[in-house]
Amino acid sequence: MAPTHFTQLINRAPVLVRRVFAICLAATMVSATSFAAEPVNAEATAKTVSQPEGYGSHGMAVFGGRDGLYASHLPMFHAPHDAQVLLRFHLADAGVDASLRARLALRPQLWTLDPESFDLHRLQPGNPEPLKQFSARFVQGHFERGGEERFAGQTVVIDEVLLFKPLDFKPASEGTVPHSAGRYLLLGSGREYFAVKEIDRRPDFDAIVAMKPLPSSKRPVGEHTTIIQPFTLPTDELKAPTRPALQAALQGRVGRTLQVGKTLYFETEDLK
C-alpha cells in the first residue's frame, strides 16, 4: 500500500522532528486514556432530590367491620409522623376486602397495615396532590410487635380523610383542655362504632375502643360514616379511662344507644 502524503512528509523530516512528534502523540494518547478512565463523581453531577418532611412508612391501626373499614395513623411527636390521621377506606381486591370486614365483624380486634412509603401531608385536606391510594400489607395484631401477616400487597383506596391533625398544639396548661380531661371522637356507621382518643397534649396516649349498640337500641347512631363532635371525660394522666367513666361520657353524648366494648389499642410510649 502506498504511504499517505502525511506519512511521506513525516518520513522526510529530520530525526529530531520525528522524535518530538512521537513524544507529543504519545502524551496526547495517555491524556485521553486517563480522561476516559477517570471515575465520574456522581455526587457532584447528580441532582440531589430531597424527600418531603412527611415522607416515610406510616404504619396504621386498622379496625372496623362490615359497615366500614378505618385506619388510624400511629403518630409520634416528630417528623415524619407528627400528625394524627383517621381514614375510611376499602381494598381494591373485593374478595380480600370482604374477608377483612368479616374477620373484624366476628370479634373486635386490632389489625395493622404496613404501607409503602409516602408523604403523610398528601392526606391533609387541600393538598395539591392528594393521596388516593397506596399499597400495604395487612397484619393481624401489631406489625412491629409479633403480629401475623394475613394479606400482602393490597391496594388501599382512601374513601375519606376523617381527621388530619398536625401535632403542633400548645401544652395543655396553655390550652383550653384541662389536664384532667380527655377528648374522644366517636366514629362509625350502621351498628359499628368506635371511640378514638384525640391527641391534645404532650405527653398523651393513643386509644381506640370498640362500641356496640345496646340491645334496647331501636336504631343505630347514624346511617353514614361520621365523626360526632368530641366528647370529654375525666382522665388520670396517662392511664386508660375506666369503662364506667367512658360509658357515662358516651351516654351523655348519644344517650342510651351504645355500650363500651373492648379496648383495641392503647399506646403511651410513642407519645412522650
PDB file of N, CA and C in Angstrom, residues 50 77-78 123 144 156 165:
ATOM      1  N   SER A  50     -34.385  15.836  47.575  1.00  0.00           N
ATOM      2  CA  SER A  50     -34.744  15.693  48.975  1.00  0.00           C
ATOM      3  C   SER A  50     -36.210  15.301  49.091  1.00  0.00           C
ATOM      4  N   PHE A  77     -44.366  12.519  68.086  1.00  0.00           N
ATOM      5  CA  PHE A  77     -44.225  13.970  68.162  1.00  0.00           C
ATOM      6  C   PHE A  77     -43.033  14.471  67.354  1.00  0.00           C
ATOM      7  N   HIS A  78     -42.632  13.745  66.327  1.00  0.00           N
ATOM      8  CA  HIS A  78     -41.540  14.193  65.470  1.00  0.00           C
ATOM      9  C   HIS A  78     -41.823  13.766  64.034  1.00  0.00           C
ATOM     10  N   LEU A 123     -52.264  13.517  52.700  1.00  0.00           N
ATOM     11  CA  LEU A 123     -53.573  13.184  53.246  1.00  0.00           C
ATOM     12  C   LEU A 123     -54.260  14.404  53.853  1.00  0.00           C
ATOM     13  N   GLU A 144     -45.218  -4.531  64.201  1.00  0.00           N
ATOM     14  CA  GLU A 144     -43.888  -4.440  64.801  1.00  0.00           C
ATOM     15  C   GLU A 144     -43.787  -5.189  66.122  1.00  0.00           C
ATOM     16  N   VAL A 156     -54.843  -0.080  49.025  1.00  0.00           N
ATOM     17  CA  VAL A 156     -55.760   0.603  49.929  1.00  0.00           C
ATOM     18  C   VAL A 156     -56.315   1.833  49.202  1.00  0.00           C
ATOM     19  N   LYS A 165     -54.755  16.027  61.875  1.00  0.00           N
ATOM     20  CA  LYS A 165     -54.435  16.987  62.926  1.00  0.00           C
ATOM     21  C   LYS A 165     -52.930  17.021  63.162  1.00  0.00           C
TER      22      LYS A 165
END
